[in-house]
Short mmCIF file of C-alpha atoms in Angstrom, two decimals:
data_model
loop_
_atom_site.label_atom_id
_atom_site.label_comp_id
_atom_site.label_asym_id
_atom_site.label_seq_id
_atom_site.Cartn_x
_atom_site.Cartn_y
_atom_site.Cartn_z
CA MET A 1 0.00 0.00 0.00
CA SER A 2 1.46 3.37 -1.00
CA SER A 3 0.88 6.79 0.58
CA THR A 4 -1.26 7.58 -2.46
CA VAL A 5 -3.57 4.67 -1.65
CA ILE A 6 -3.83 5.82 1.98
CA GLU A 7 -4.73 9.36 0.91
CA ALA A 8 -7.24 8.10 -1.66
CA ALA A 9 -8.89 5.90 0.98
CA LEU A 10 -9.55 8.93 3.18
CA GLU A 11 -10.63 11.12 0.26
CA GLN A 12 -13.61 8.92 -0.55
CA TYR A 13 -14.93 9.33 3.00
CA LEU A 14 -14.45 13.08 2.88
CA LEU A 15 -16.55 13.18 -0.29
CA LEU A 16 -19.21 10.96 1.28
CA GLY A 17 -19.23 13.17 4.37
CA GLN A 18 -20.02 16.24 2.32
CA GLN A 19 -23.22 14.60 1.10
CA SER A 20 -24.67 14.09 4.59
CA LYS A 21 -24.72 16.54 7.48
CA SER A 22 -26.82 14.49 9.90
CA ALA A 23 -25.45 13.04 13.13
CA GLN A 24 -26.50 9.56 12.04
CA GLY A 25 -24.61 10.02 8.81
CA GLY A 26 -21.57 11.03 10.83
CA LYS A 27 -21.78 7.89 12.95
CA GLU A 28 -22.00 5.61 9.93
CA LEU A 29 -19.17 7.45 8.19
CA ILE A 30 -16.85 7.09 11.16
CA ARG A 31 -17.52 3.37 11.48
CA ARG A 32 -16.91 2.79 7.77
CA ALA A 33 -13.72 4.87 7.70
CA LEU A 34 -12.20 3.30 10.80
CA THR A 35 -12.88 -0.28 9.70
CA ASP A 36 -11.53 0.30 6.18
CA PRO A 37 -8.19 -1.59 6.03
CA ASN A 38 -6.64 1.13 3.85
CA THR A 39 -7.32 4.18 6.03
CA TYR A 40 -4.59 5.25 8.46
CA VAL A 41 -5.17 9.02 8.69
CA PHE A 42 -8.45 10.46 9.95
CA GLY A 43 -7.98 14.01 11.19
CA GLU A 44 -9.87 15.71 8.36
CA LEU A 45 -13.01 13.78 9.26
CA PHE A 46 -13.39 16.02 12.31
CA ASP A 47 -14.01 18.99 9.97
CA LEU A 48 -17.11 17.41 8.43
CA GLU A 49 -20.42 18.88 9.57
CA SER A 50 -21.92 15.44 10.23
CA VAL A 51 -19.01 14.61 12.57
CA LYS A 52 -19.05 18.05 14.22
CA SER A 53 -22.71 17.52 15.09
CA LEU A 54 -21.84 14.53 17.28
CA PRO A 55 -21.25 15.09 21.02
CA ASP A 56 -17.58 14.86 21.98
CA ASP A 57 -18.39 12.01 24.37
CA SER A 58 -20.28 9.97 21.77
CA ILE A 59 -18.89 6.50 21.30
CA GLU A 60 -18.20 7.09 17.60
CA LYS A 61 -16.33 10.35 18.13
CA GLN A 62 -14.34 8.83 20.99
CA THR A 63 -13.32 5.94 18.72
CA LEU A 64 -12.39 8.33 15.92
CA PHE A 65 -10.22 10.27 18.37
CA LEU A 66 -8.59 6.99 19.44
CA PHE A 67 -7.57 6.04 15.91
CA ALA A 68 -6.59 9.56 14.85
CA PHE A 69 -4.60 10.77 17.85
CA SER A 70 -4.07 7.97 20.31
CA ASP A 71 -2.99 4.32 20.33
CA TYR A 72 -3.56 0.81 21.62
CA THR A 73 -2.29 1.65 25.12
CA ALA A 74 -5.23 4.06 25.57
CA TYR A 75 -7.64 1.37 24.36
CA LYS A 76 -6.50 -1.26 26.88
CA GLY A 77 -8.77 -1.31 29.90
CA ASN A 78 -11.07 1.33 28.41
CA GLU A 79 -12.84 -0.76 25.78
CA SER A 80 -16.28 0.40 26.93
CA LYS A 81 -15.54 3.97 25.79
CA TYR A 82 -15.37 2.85 22.16
CA PHE A 83 -17.57 0.93 19.78
CA GLU A 84 -16.78 -2.76 19.48
CA LEU A 85 -13.63 -3.40 17.49
CA LYS A 86 -13.10 -6.60 15.53
CA ALA A 87 -9.75 -8.39 15.46
CA GLN A 88 -8.68 -6.64 12.25
CA ASP A 89 -9.59 -3.26 13.74
CA ILE A 90 -7.52 -3.93 16.85
CA ASN A 91 -4.68 -5.09 14.61
CA LYS A 92 -4.92 -1.80 12.74
CA LEU A 93 -4.80 0.15 16.00
CA LYS A 94 -1.68 -1.77 16.98
CA LYS A 95 -0.03 -0.87 13.66
CA LEU A 96 -0.86 2.79 14.27
CA THR A 97 0.76 2.41 17.68
CA ILE A 98 3.93 1.10 16.07
CA VAL A 99 3.90 4.10 13.72
CA ARG A 100 3.51 6.42 16.71
CA GLU A 101 6.44 4.79 18.50
CA GLY A 102 8.51 4.82 15.30
CA ASN A 103 8.11 8.58 15.09
CA LYS A 104 9.50 8.90 18.62
CA LYS A 105 12.43 6.48 18.52
CA ARG A 106 14.52 4.90 15.78
CA THR A 107 15.14 1.65 17.64
CA LEU A 108 12.25 -0.33 19.14
CA SER A 109 12.97 -3.50 21.07
CA TYR A 110 10.76 -6.53 20.62
CA SER A 111 10.21 -6.79 24.38
CA TYR A 112 8.94 -3.20 24.56
CA LEU A 113 6.55 -3.61 21.63
CA MET A 114 5.26 -6.97 22.87
CA ASN A 115 4.51 -5.35 26.23
CA ILE A 116 2.59 -2.29 24.99
CA LEU A 117 0.77 -4.25 22.26
CA ASP A 118 -0.16 -7.30 24.35
CA ILE A 119 1.50 -9.65 21.88
CA PRO A 120 2.55 -12.92 23.55
CA ASN A 121 5.30 -14.14 21.22
CA VAL A 122 7.99 -12.95 18.82
CA ARG A 123 6.49 -14.68 15.79
CA ASP A 124 3.21 -12.74 16.02
CA LEU A 125 5.06 -9.47 16.59
CA GLU A 126 7.32 -9.97 13.58
CA ASP A 127 4.29 -10.78 11.41
CA LEU A 128 2.73 -7.46 12.48
CA LEU A 129 5.96 -5.53 11.87
CA ILE A 130 6.39 -7.08 8.43
CA ASP A 131 2.79 -6.13 7.64
CA CYS A 132 3.60 -2.53 8.64
CA ILE A 133 6.61 -2.50 6.33
CA TYR A 134 4.77 -4.00 3.35
CA SER A 135 1.92 -1.55 3.92
CA ASN A 136 4.44 1.34 3.72
CA LEU A 137 3.48 2.51 7.19
CA ILE A 138 7.11 2.28 8.20
CA GLU A 139 10.44 1.76 6.50
CA GLY A 140 13.00 -0.21 8.45
CA LYS A 141 14.52 -3.60 9.10
CA LEU A 142 14.18 -6.31 11.70
CA ASP A 143 17.16 -7.57 13.66
CA GLN A 144 15.98 -11.05 14.60
CA LYS A 145 19.19 -11.87 16.44
CA LEU A 146 19.17 -8.83 18.73
CA GLN A 147 15.37 -8.62 18.57
CA TYR A 148 14.65 -5.03 17.68
CA LEU A 149 13.12 -2.97 14.88
CA GLU A 150 15.30 -0.30 13.33
CA VAL A 151 13.00 2.43 11.99
CA HIS A 152 14.21 4.47 9.02
CA HIS A 153 10.94 6.29 8.41
CA ALA A 154 7.33 6.22 9.61
CA ILE A 155 4.26 7.92 8.14
CA GLY A 156 2.99 10.99 9.96
CA ARG A 157 0.07 10.59 12.35
CA ASP A 158 -2.73 13.14 12.61
CA VAL A 159 -1.86 16.23 14.66
CA GLN A 160 -4.23 17.78 17.18
CA VAL A 161 -4.71 21.54 17.16
CA ASN A 162 -3.35 21.67 20.71
CA ASP A 163 -0.15 19.99 19.50
CA ILE A 164 0.57 22.49 16.71
CA ASP A 165 2.48 24.90 18.98
CA THR A 166 4.61 22.04 20.24
CA LEU A 167 5.25 20.92 16.68
CA ILE A 168 6.26 24.45 15.67
CA ARG A 169 8.71 24.64 18.57
CA LYS A 170 10.24 21.32 17.52
CA LEU A 171 10.55 22.52 13.92
CA LYS A 172 12.19 25.77 15.04
CA LYS A 173 14.61 23.81 17.22
CA TRP A 174 15.38 21.50 14.29
CA HIS A 175 15.89 24.51 11.98
CA SER A 176 18.25 26.10 14.50
CA HIS A 177 20.20 22.86 14.78
CA CYS A 178 20.46 22.58 10.98
CA SER A 179 21.67 26.19 10.77
CA LYS A 180 24.39 25.48 13.33
CA VAL A 181 25.45 22.34 11.50
CA SER A 182 25.53 24.25 8.20
CA SER A 183 27.60 27.04 9.78
CA ASN A 184 30.04 24.51 11.26
CA LEU A 185 30.40 22.78 7.90
CA ASN A 186 31.08 26.10 6.19
CA ASN A 187 33.74 26.94 8.78
CA GLN A 188 35.30 23.52 8.39
CA SER A 189 35.28 23.96 4.63
CA LYS A 190 37.03 27.32 4.93
CA ASN A 191 39.58 25.94 7.38
CA THR A 192 40.19 22.94 5.13
CA LYS A 193 40.74 25.26 2.16
CA LYS A 194 43.18 27.38 4.15
CA ALA A 195 45.02 24.30 5.35
CA PHE A 196 45.20 22.99 1.78
CA GLU A 197 46.54 26.29 0.46
CA LYS A 198 49.13 26.48 3.25
CA ALA A 199 50.20 22.86 2.63
CA LYS A 200 50.54 23.60 -1.09
CA LYS A 201 52.57 26.75 -0.37
CA ASP A 202 54.84 24.85 2.03
CA ASN A 203 55.28 22.05 -0.51
CA ASP A 204 56.17 24.53 -3.28
CA LYS A 205 58.70 26.18 -0.97
CA PHE A 206 60.17 22.79 -0.07
CA GLU A 207 60.49 21.79 -3.74
CA GLU A 208 62.14 25.13 -4.51
CA GLU A 209 64.65 24.62 -1.68
CA VAL A 210 65.37 21.09 -2.93
CA ALA A 211 65.95 22.48 -6.43
CA ASN A 212 68.34 25.12 -5.01
CA VAL A 213 70.27 22.48 -3.09
CA LYS A 214 70.56 20.35 -6.24
CA ARG A 215 71.90 23.35 -8.19
CA GLU A 216 74.47 24.09 -5.48
CA ILE A 217 75.60 20.48 -5.43
CA HIS A 218 75.89 20.45 -9.23
CA LYS A 219 77.97 23.66 -9.20
CA LYS A 220 80.25 22.30 -6.49
CA MET A 221 80.81 19.09 -8.45
CA GLU A 222 81.76 21.10 -11.54
CA THR A 223 84.16 23.23 -9.49
CA ASP A 224 85.81 20.17 -7.91
CA GLU A 225 86.38 18.63 -11.37
CA ALA A 226 88.15 21.74 -12.79
CA VAL A 227 92.05 22.01 -12.84
CA PRO A 228 93.05 24.63 -10.30
CA GLY A 229 94.02 27.95 -11.91
CA THR A 230 93.23 26.90 -15.50
CA GLY A 231 89.49 26.49 -15.66
CA ILE A 232 90.19 23.22 -17.48
CA LYS A 233 88.34 20.24 -16.22
CA LYS A 234 90.24 17.25 -15.03
CA ARG A 235 90.14 14.24 -17.21
CA LYS A 236 88.61 11.20 -15.78
CA ASN A 237 90.66 8.00 -16.01
#
């Protein structure tokens, strides 16, 4: 499954939502969207009039919030707050939890994931992780010997309005860090250039001195071979 497929899956529900503004229509839309195996982003559904008309504590809206902004750990022990989830729906929520964790850390141990996802054995966990990779929810590789998932990339989860300020602060911090790294690289580049130019200058000077020494040695040899007082060179036997 590509990101295009994921976006297209949500788009069809946004179009359906525009056709109905009733609370009942909102309930049905939420249930269909959440149980669709191809939908993994849901935030825009909250902007639909039929969804806005639902009370915040309604079971459908609570379940939508769970899939959009939360994870399996919030579901455990609070099942009564949400509408009944089938095995494939719970599996989907667990995959979203892996995505959430993958956006926090780049190395996830099997033991940690098995604990938060209530998965009893390594085989079942690896099957779920492989499903995440083939679904393009995450990019990474499994280390079966050391038992961890190395995350290279994970899709973005929906962002709550209340989290936007935090996200902006993180982006500003990241931008500042990148600027410092860029400045350091520029300084290193300048220093490297200066060092190269100095090394070249020193090498040229050394070669010139070697050439001078060779000329002096050559002159001395010619002088030693000449007959004293005549300027005539000695004959070699």
